[in-house]
Coordinates of C-alpha atoms in Angstrom, one line a residue:
M1483 CA -50.3 27.8 -47.7
L1484 CA -48.3 24.3 -48.6
A1485 CA -51.8 23.3 -50.3
L1486 CA -52.2 26.2 -52.4
F1487 CA -48.6 25.9 -53.4
L1488 CA -49.3 22.4 -54.6
I1489 CA -52.4 23.5 -56.4
V1490 CA -50.6 26.3 -58.3
V1491 CA -47.3 23.7 -58.6
V1492 CA -49.6 20.9 -60.5
D1493 CA -51.9 23.7 -62.4
L1494 CA -48.4 25.5 -63.8
I1495 CA -46.8 22.4 -64.8
G1496 CA -49.8 21.7 -66.8
F1497 CA -49.4 25.2 -68.2
G1498 CA -45.5 24.8 -68.5
I1499 CA -46.0 21.9 -70.9
I1500 CA -47.6 24.1 -73.7
I1501 CA -45.8 26.9 -73.6
P1502 CA -42.4 26.0 -75.5
L1503 CA -44.4 23.7 -78.1
L1504 CA -47.2 26.6 -78.8
P1505 CA -45.0 28.2 -81.4
F1506 CA -43.8 25.2 -83.3
Y1507 CA -47.9 23.9 -83.1
G1508 CA -48.9 27.0 -84.9
E1509 CA -46.2 26.5 -87.5
H1510 CA -47.4 23.2 -88.4
F1511 CA -50.3 24.8 -89.1
Q1512 CA -48.1 27.1 -91.3
A1513 CA -48.5 30.6 -89.3
D1514 CA -45.5 32.8 -89.8
P1515 CA -44.0 34.2 -86.9
Q1516 CA -46.3 37.7 -86.8
T1517 CA -49.4 34.8 -86.6
V1518 CA -47.7 32.8 -84.1
G1519 CA -47.3 35.9 -81.4
L1520 CA -50.8 36.7 -82.1
L1521 CA -51.8 33.0 -81.0
M1522 CA -49.5 34.0 -77.9
A1523 CA -51.0 36.6 -77.1
S1524 CA -54.8 35.6 -77.7
Y1525 CA -54.5 33.8 -74.5
S1526 CA -53.8 36.4 -72.5
L1527 CA -55.6 38.8 -74.2
A1528 CA -58.8 36.4 -73.0
Q1529 CA -57.1 36.9 -69.3
F1530 CA -57.1 40.9 -70.0
I1531 CA -60.8 40.2 -69.9
S1532 CA -61.3 38.1 -67.2
A1533 CA -58.9 38.6 -64.6
P1534 CA -60.8 41.6 -62.8
I1535 CA -63.5 39.6 -62.8
W1536 CA -62.6 36.7 -61.6
G1537 CA -60.7 39.5 -58.7
R1538 CA -63.6 40.8 -57.8
M1539 CA -65.7 37.5 -58.0
S1540 CA -63.0 36.1 -55.3
D1541 CA -63.4 39.3 -53.0
R1542 CA -67.2 38.6 -53.1
A1543 CA -67.8 34.8 -53.2
G1544 CA -64.3 33.6 -52.0
R1545 CA -60.9 32.5 -53.7
R1546 CA -62.1 28.4 -53.2
P1547 CA -65.1 29.0 -55.6
V1548 CA -62.9 30.9 -58.4
L1549 CA -59.9 28.4 -57.9
L1550 CA -62.7 25.2 -58.7
M1551 CA -64.4 27.2 -61.5
S1552 CA -61.2 28.2 -63.4
L1553 CA -59.4 24.7 -62.8
A1554 CA -62.1 23.0 -64.7
G1555 CA -62.3 25.6 -67.1
A1556 CA -58.7 25.2 -68.0
A1557 CA -59.1 21.3 -68.1
L1558 CA -61.8 22.1 -71.0
A1559 CA -59.2 24.0 -72.8
Y1560 CA -56.8 22.1 -73.2
L1561 CA -58.6 18.9 -74.3
W1562 CA -60.0 20.9 -77.3
L1563 CA -56.1 22.2 -77.9
A1564 CA -55.4 18.6 -78.0
F1565 CA -58.1 17.6 -80.5
A1566 CA -56.9 20.8 -82.9
D1567 CA -56.7 20.0 -86.5
A1568 CA -56.8 23.8 -87.9
L1569 CA -55.2 27.0 -86.7
W1570 CA -58.5 28.7 -85.7
M1571 CA -59.2 25.6 -83.1
L1572 CA -55.8 26.5 -81.5
F1573 CA -57.0 30.4 -81.6
A1574 CA -60.2 29.3 -79.7
A1575 CA -58.5 26.8 -77.4
R1576 CA -56.3 29.2 -76.2
L1577 CA -58.9 32.2 -76.2
L1578 CA -60.9 29.6 -74.2
G1579 CA -58.0 28.9 -71.6
G1580 CA -57.3 32.8 -70.9
L1581 CA -61.1 33.4 -70.4
M1582 CA -60.7 30.6 -67.3
A1583 CA -57.3 31.6 -66.1
G1584 CA -58.8 33.4 -62.9
N1585 CA -57.0 30.7 -60.7
I1586 CA -53.3 33.0 -60.3
S1587 CA -55.3 36.2 -59.6
A1588 CA -57.1 34.3 -56.8
A1589 CA -53.9 32.3 -56.0
F1590 CA -52.3 35.9 -55.4
A1591 CA -55.6 37.0 -53.1
Y1592 CA -55.4 34.0 -51.6
M1593 CA -51.7 34.5 -50.6
A1594 CA -52.4 37.9 -49.4
D1595 CA -55.4 36.7 -47.0
I1596 CA -52.9 34.2 -45.3
T1597 CA -50.0 36.2 -45.0
T1598 CA -48.6 39.2 -42.8
K1599 CA -46.9 42.4 -44.4
E1600 CA -44.0 41.1 -43.0
N1601 CA -43.8 37.7 -44.6
R1602 CA -45.6 38.4 -47.9
A1603 CA -42.7 39.0 -49.9
K1604 CA -41.8 35.5 -48.9
G1605 CA -45.2 34.4 -49.5
M1606 CA -45.2 35.8 -53.1
G1607 CA -42.3 34.4 -54.1
M1608 CA -43.6 30.7 -53.1
I1609 CA -46.0 31.8 -55.9
G1610 CA -43.3 32.4 -58.0
A1611 CA -41.7 29.7 -57.1
A1612 CA -44.8 27.4 -58.2
F1613 CA -44.5 29.2 -61.7
G1614 CA -40.6 28.4 -61.1
I1615 CA -41.7 24.8 -60.2
G1616 CA -44.4 24.6 -63.3
F1617 CA -41.9 26.0 -65.9
I1618 CA -39.4 23.1 -65.1
L1619 CA -41.1 20.2 -65.1
G1620 CA -43.8 21.3 -67.6
P1621 CA -41.6 22.0 -71.0
A1622 CA -39.3 19.2 -69.7
I1623 CA -42.3 16.9 -69.8
G1624 CA -44.0 18.4 -72.6
G1625 CA -40.8 18.5 -74.8
I1626 CA -40.0 14.9 -74.1
L1627 CA -43.8 13.9 -75.3
A1628 CA -43.6 16.2 -78.5
G1629 CA -40.0 14.8 -79.2
P1630 CA -37.2 16.8 -80.8
D1631 CA -38.2 16.8 -84.7
P1632 CA -40.4 19.7 -85.2
M1633 CA -41.5 18.1 -88.5
A1634 CA -42.8 15.2 -86.6
A1635 CA -44.0 16.4 -83.0
D1636 CA -46.5 14.9 -81.2
Y1637 CA -49.0 17.5 -79.8
R1638 CA -52.0 15.8 -78.9
S1639 CA -49.9 14.0 -75.7
P1640 CA -48.6 17.1 -74.1
A1641 CA -52.2 18.2 -74.1
L1642 CA -54.0 15.8 -73.2
A1643 CA -51.2 15.5 -70.2
A1644 CA -51.9 19.6 -69.5
A1645 CA -55.6 18.3 -69.1
A1646 CA -55.0 15.4 -66.3
L1647 CA -53.0 17.8 -64.3
S1648 CA -55.5 20.6 -64.4
L1649 CA -58.1 17.8 -63.3
A1650 CA -56.0 16.5 -60.8
A1651 CA -55.2 20.6 -59.3
L1652 CA -59.0 20.5 -59.0
L1653 CA -59.4 17.6 -57.1
L1654 CA -56.8 18.8 -54.7
A1655 CA -58.4 21.9 -54.6
F1656 CA -61.8 20.5 -53.6
V1657 CA -60.2 18.6 -50.8
R1658 CA -57.7 20.3 -49.6
L1659 CA -58.2 24.2 -49.9
P1660 CA -60.3 25.8 -47.3
E1661 CA -61.9 29.3 -47.9
S1662 CA -59.4 31.9 -46.5
L1663 CA -61.6 35.0 -46.9
S1664 CA -63.9 35.0 -43.9
P1665 CA -67.7 35.4 -44.0
E1666 CA -67.2 38.9 -42.7
I1667 CA -65.1 40.3 -44.9
R1668 CA -67.2 38.1 -48.2
A1669 CA -70.7 40.0 -47.0
R1670 CA -68.8 43.3 -46.6
N1671 CA -67.3 43.2 -50.2
A1672 CA -70.8 41.8 -51.6
E1673 CA -72.4 45.1 -50.3
L1674 CA -70.2 47.3 -52.2
P1675 CA -71.1 48.4 -55.6
R1676 CA -69.8 46.7 -58.3
A1677 CA -66.5 48.5 -59.8
R1678 CA -66.6 49.0 -63.5
R1679 CA -63.1 48.0 -65.2
L1680 CA -62.1 51.8 -65.6
A1681 CA -63.6 52.6 -62.3
Q1682 CA -61.3 49.2 -60.6
F1683 CA -58.4 50.6 -62.9
G1684 CA -58.7 54.1 -61.3
D1685 CA -59.4 53.3 -58.0
A1686 CA -56.0 51.1 -57.9
L1687 CA -54.1 54.1 -59.5
K1688 CA -55.1 56.1 -56.8
L1689 CA -52.9 54.3 -54.3
P1690 CA -49.7 55.9 -53.6
G1691 CA -46.9 54.2 -55.7
V1692 CA -48.9 51.5 -57.1
G1693 CA -49.6 53.3 -60.8
L1694 CA -45.6 53.3 -61.3
L1695 CA -45.3 50.0 -60.0
M1696 CA -47.8 48.5 -62.4
L1697 CA -46.1 50.4 -65.2
L1698 CA -42.8 48.5 -64.0
G1699 CA -44.2 45.2 -63.9
F1700 CA -45.8 45.9 -67.2
L1701 CA -43.1 46.7 -68.9
A1702 CA -40.7 43.8 -67.8
T1703 CA -43.4 41.1 -68.5
F1704 CA -43.8 42.4 -71.9
V1705 CA -40.3 42.2 -72.4
F1706 CA -40.3 38.3 -70.9
A1707 CA -43.0 37.6 -72.9
G1708 CA -41.9 38.7 -76.2
L1709 CA -38.4 36.4 -75.3
E1710 CA -41.2 33.2 -74.9
T1711 CA -43.0 33.8 -77.4
T1712 CA -40.2 34.0 -80.4
F1713 CA -37.6 31.8 -78.4
A1714 CA -38.3 28.3 -80.2
M1715 CA -38.5 30.0 -83.5
W1716 CA -35.3 31.5 -82.6
S1717 CA -33.7 28.5 -81.5
R1718 CA -34.9 26.6 -84.6
R1719 CA -33.0 29.0 -87.1
A1720 CA -30.2 29.5 -84.9
F1721 CA -29.4 26.1 -83.6
G1722 CA -32.0 23.7 -85.4
W1723 CA -33.8 22.9 -82.1
G1724 CA -37.1 21.3 -81.9
P1725 CA -39.6 20.7 -78.8
E1726 CA -37.6 18.7 -76.9
Q1727 CA -34.4 21.0 -76.8
N1728 CA -36.6 24.2 -76.1
G1729 CA -38.4 22.1 -73.4
W1730 CA -34.6 21.1 -71.2
L1731 CA -33.9 25.2 -71.6
F1732 CA -37.3 26.4 -70.3
A1733 CA -36.8 23.9 -67.7
Y1734 CA -33.7 25.3 -66.7
V1735 CA -35.2 28.5 -66.5
G1736 CA -37.8 27.3 -64.4
L1737 CA -34.8 25.5 -62.1
I1738 CA -33.2 29.5 -61.5
S1739 CA -36.7 30.7 -61.1
A1740 CA -37.7 28.0 -58.2
A1741 CA -34.1 28.4 -56.7
I1742 CA -34.7 32.4 -56.7
Q1743 CA -38.2 33.0 -55.8
G1744 CA -38.7 30.1 -53.4
G1745 CA -35.6 29.6 -51.8
L1746 CA -33.8 32.9 -51.9
M1747 CA -36.7 35.9 -52.5
G1748 CA -37.3 36.2 -48.4
R1749 CA -33.2 36.5 -47.7
L1750 CA -32.9 38.9 -50.7
A1751 CA -35.9 41.0 -49.9
R1752 CA -34.7 41.4 -46.4
R1753 CA -31.3 42.2 -47.8
F1754 CA -31.8 44.5 -50.4
G1755 CA -35.5 45.4 -50.2
E1756 CA -38.3 44.9 -52.9
R1757 CA -37.5 48.4 -54.4
A1758 CA -33.8 47.5 -54.9
L1759 CA -34.8 44.1 -56.0
I1760 CA -36.6 45.4 -58.8
S1761 CA -33.7 47.8 -60.3
Q1762 CA -31.7 44.2 -60.2
G1763 CA -34.1 42.6 -61.6
A1764 CA -34.2 45.1 -64.6
A1765 CA -30.2 45.0 -64.9
A1766 CA -30.2 41.7 -65.0
L1767 CA -33.2 41.0 -68.0
A1768 CA -31.7 43.8 -70.0
V1769 CA -28.3 41.9 -69.9
G1770 CA -29.6 38.8 -70.5
I1771 CA -32.0 39.1 -72.8
G1772 CA -29.8 41.6 -74.9
A1773 CA -26.9 39.0 -75.1
I1774 CA -29.0 36.4 -76.8
P1775 CA -28.3 37.5 -80.3
F1776 CA -24.9 37.1 -79.5
C1777 CA -24.4 33.2 -78.5
A1778 CA -22.9 31.3 -80.8
Q1779 CA -22.7 28.3 -79.0
V1780 CA -24.8 26.6 -76.6
W1781 CA -23.4 27.1 -72.9
Q1782 CA -23.3 31.1 -74.0
L1783 CA -27.3 30.7 -74.7
Y1784 CA -27.8 29.1 -71.4
L1785 CA -25.6 31.6 -69.3
A1786 CA -27.7 34.4 -71.0
M1787 CA -31.1 33.0 -70.0
A1788 CA -29.9 32.2 -66.7
V1789 CA -29.4 36.3 -66.1
A1790 CA -32.5 37.1 -67.8
A1791 CA -34.3 34.2 -65.3
Y1792 CA -32.6 35.8 -62.5
G1793 CA -34.1 39.5 -63.4
F1794 CA -37.6 38.1 -64.3
S1795 CA -37.3 35.9 -61.0
V1796 CA -36.7 38.7 -58.5
I1797 CA -38.6 41.8 -60.0
N1798 CA -42.4 39.8 -60.1
P1799 CA -42.6 39.1 -56.7
A1800 CA -40.6 42.7 -55.6
F1801 CA -43.2 44.5 -57.6
N1802 CA -46.4 42.3 -56.1
S1803 CA -45.6 42.7 -52.6
L1804 CA -45.1 46.1 -52.7
I1805 CA -48.5 46.7 -54.4
S1806 CA -49.9 44.5 -51.9
Q1807 CA -48.3 46.0 -48.7
K1808 CA -50.0 49.4 -50.6
T1809 CA -53.4 48.0 -50.6
P1810 CA -56.2 47.6 -48.1
D1811 CA -57.1 44.4 -47.2
T1812 CA -60.9 44.3 -48.0
D1813 CA -59.5 45.4 -51.5
Q1814 CA -56.7 42.4 -52.0
G1815 CA -58.6 40.5 -54.7
G1816 CA -59.9 43.5 -56.9
V1817 CA -56.5 45.2 -57.0
M1818 CA -54.6 42.0 -57.9
G1819 CA -56.9 41.4 -60.2
V1820 CA -56.3 44.5 -61.8
T1821 CA -52.6 43.9 -61.4
R1822 CA -53.0 40.7 -62.8
S1823 CA -54.6 42.3 -65.9
A1824 CA -52.1 44.8 -66.4
T1825 CA -48.9 42.3 -66.5
T1826 CA -51.6 40.4 -68.8
L1827 CA -51.9 42.9 -71.2
A1828 CA -48.3 43.1 -71.2
R1829 CA -48.7 39.2 -72.3
V1830 CA -50.9 40.6 -75.1
V1831 CA -48.9 43.4 -76.5
G1832 CA -45.6 41.6 -75.9
P1833 CA -45.9 38.6 -77.8
A1834 CA -47.7 40.2 -80.8
W1835 CA -44.6 43.0 -81.0
A1836 CA -42.2 40.3 -80.6
G1837 CA -43.5 38.3 -83.4
L1838 CA -43.7 41.6 -85.8
L1839 CA -40.6 42.6 -84.9
F1840 CA -39.4 39.2 -85.7
A1841 CA -41.2 38.6 -89.0
W1842 CA -40.4 42.1 -90.4
M1843 CA -36.8 43.2 -88.8
G1844 CA -35.1 39.3 -88.2
R1845 CA -35.0 36.9 -85.5
D1846 CA -32.6 39.3 -83.1
W1847 CA -35.0 42.4 -83.0
P1848 CA -37.0 41.1 -80.3
Y1849 CA -34.1 40.8 -77.7
F1850 CA -32.9 44.0 -79.0
S1851 CA -35.7 45.9 -78.4
G1852 CA -36.3 44.2 -75.0
A1853 CA -33.0 45.1 -73.5
L1854 CA -33.7 49.0 -74.7
V1855 CA -37.0 48.1 -73.0
M1856 CA -35.4 47.0 -69.9
A1857 CA -32.8 50.1 -69.9
A1858 CA -35.2 52.4 -69.4
V1859 CA -37.4 50.4 -66.6
L1860 CA -33.8 50.5 -64.9
I1861 CA -34.1 54.3 -65.1
L1862 CA -37.4 54.3 -63.7
A1863 CA -37.0 52.0 -61.0
I1864 CA -33.9 54.0 -59.9
A1865 CA -36.0 57.2 -59.4
F1866 CA -38.7 55.6 -58.0
L1867 CA -36.1 54.1 -55.0
A1868 CA -34.7 57.4 -54.9
R1869 CA -38.2 58.9 -54.3
E1870 CA -39.3 56.2 -51.7
T1871 CA -36.4 56.9 -50.0
T1872 CA -36.3 60.6 -50.0
T1873 CA -39.9 60.4 -48.7
A1874 CA -39.0 58.0 -45.7
D1875 CA -36.3 60.3 -44.8
A1876 CA -38.3 63.3 -44.8
A1877 CA -41.1 61.2 -42.7
T1878 CA -38.3 60.5 -40.0
P1879 CA -38.2 63.5 -37.6
G1880 CA -41.9 63.6 -37.2
D1881 CA -41.7 59.6 -36.9
E1882 CA -39.6 59.9 -34.1
L1883 CA -41.2 62.5 -31.7
S1884 CA -43.6 61.1 -29.0
P1885 CA -47.7 61.6 -28.9
D1886 CA -47.0 64.3 -25.8
Q1887 CA -44.4 66.6 -28.6

């Protein structure tokens, strides 16, 4: 578990380096906010196409080969990004990076392989903590390397640093990461007929409760991806910030995420349960993102982002844990791949929608609309919690009968 955690951390530091810089990089090539939204969405569009393929491949060939191949591809994509000299090259590099982004779905499936259902929330929280650490160190490193002035930023050095980190993660995986999927399960999976994309979605949705959980995860990611996409442009207009200031703020968000998902998620899941955490997360994300347009001082902005970060930090591992618990062991990779596709589809639609609102209606509208969406998620989550509780209560009398009765 520790080796997987370290690999994901190193890889996501590289990913985190790019996130706060990419909107400025796009604007450097004269992209408007709507085009910046599409640039941010391009990575996730390619990931949406490739994630189930990587997931099913990991079921058949094993998690380790998928991790190795995708990490190598990510390093190449970052190198291309470093030497981009036109907007189309930014798009092409991000599309390549998205196609190679099978490492995360394989990492989730790997974690499901090596954990029991009782400690799976903690395991998924560790992956979430790796995301958090990646978003602590990555944006800070990227911001420092790029500098505080968006008009004279250094975009090549952060991209080269991201490529180096992906290569480091590749080496660490090659040396330290054993295969988690037994030969027997891989052989059995290899004999199964190859499922088409729609069939994979259909199979996943047939599992009780999985469809609604995927919808909740989709909407939460839709909102948070819109925040990630537009915030650098918003902060530049509202506070005059450049890459470095945005890097520190995203690092702050990552610190909160790592503290919650790495240190508190297991205890929160035992205290409240995953279903209640989804409701908590939806409420916090709605409040936090809705408060951003009203922030006139930097400390107010940091407070609003802390609330939003808490919301997304609990909702994401909670719904991943519930989905994994409802999935047979032999289908973990495929279902996690489909789940990852649903959330990456949200990272296609969310940035495009947020960029469109930013360009057409003004800089605050991505956050107003996000708050409304999360209010709807809260209502759905409460209804889901009530239904699951009712079902459990209805099953209790039968569960209490002995086999002889």
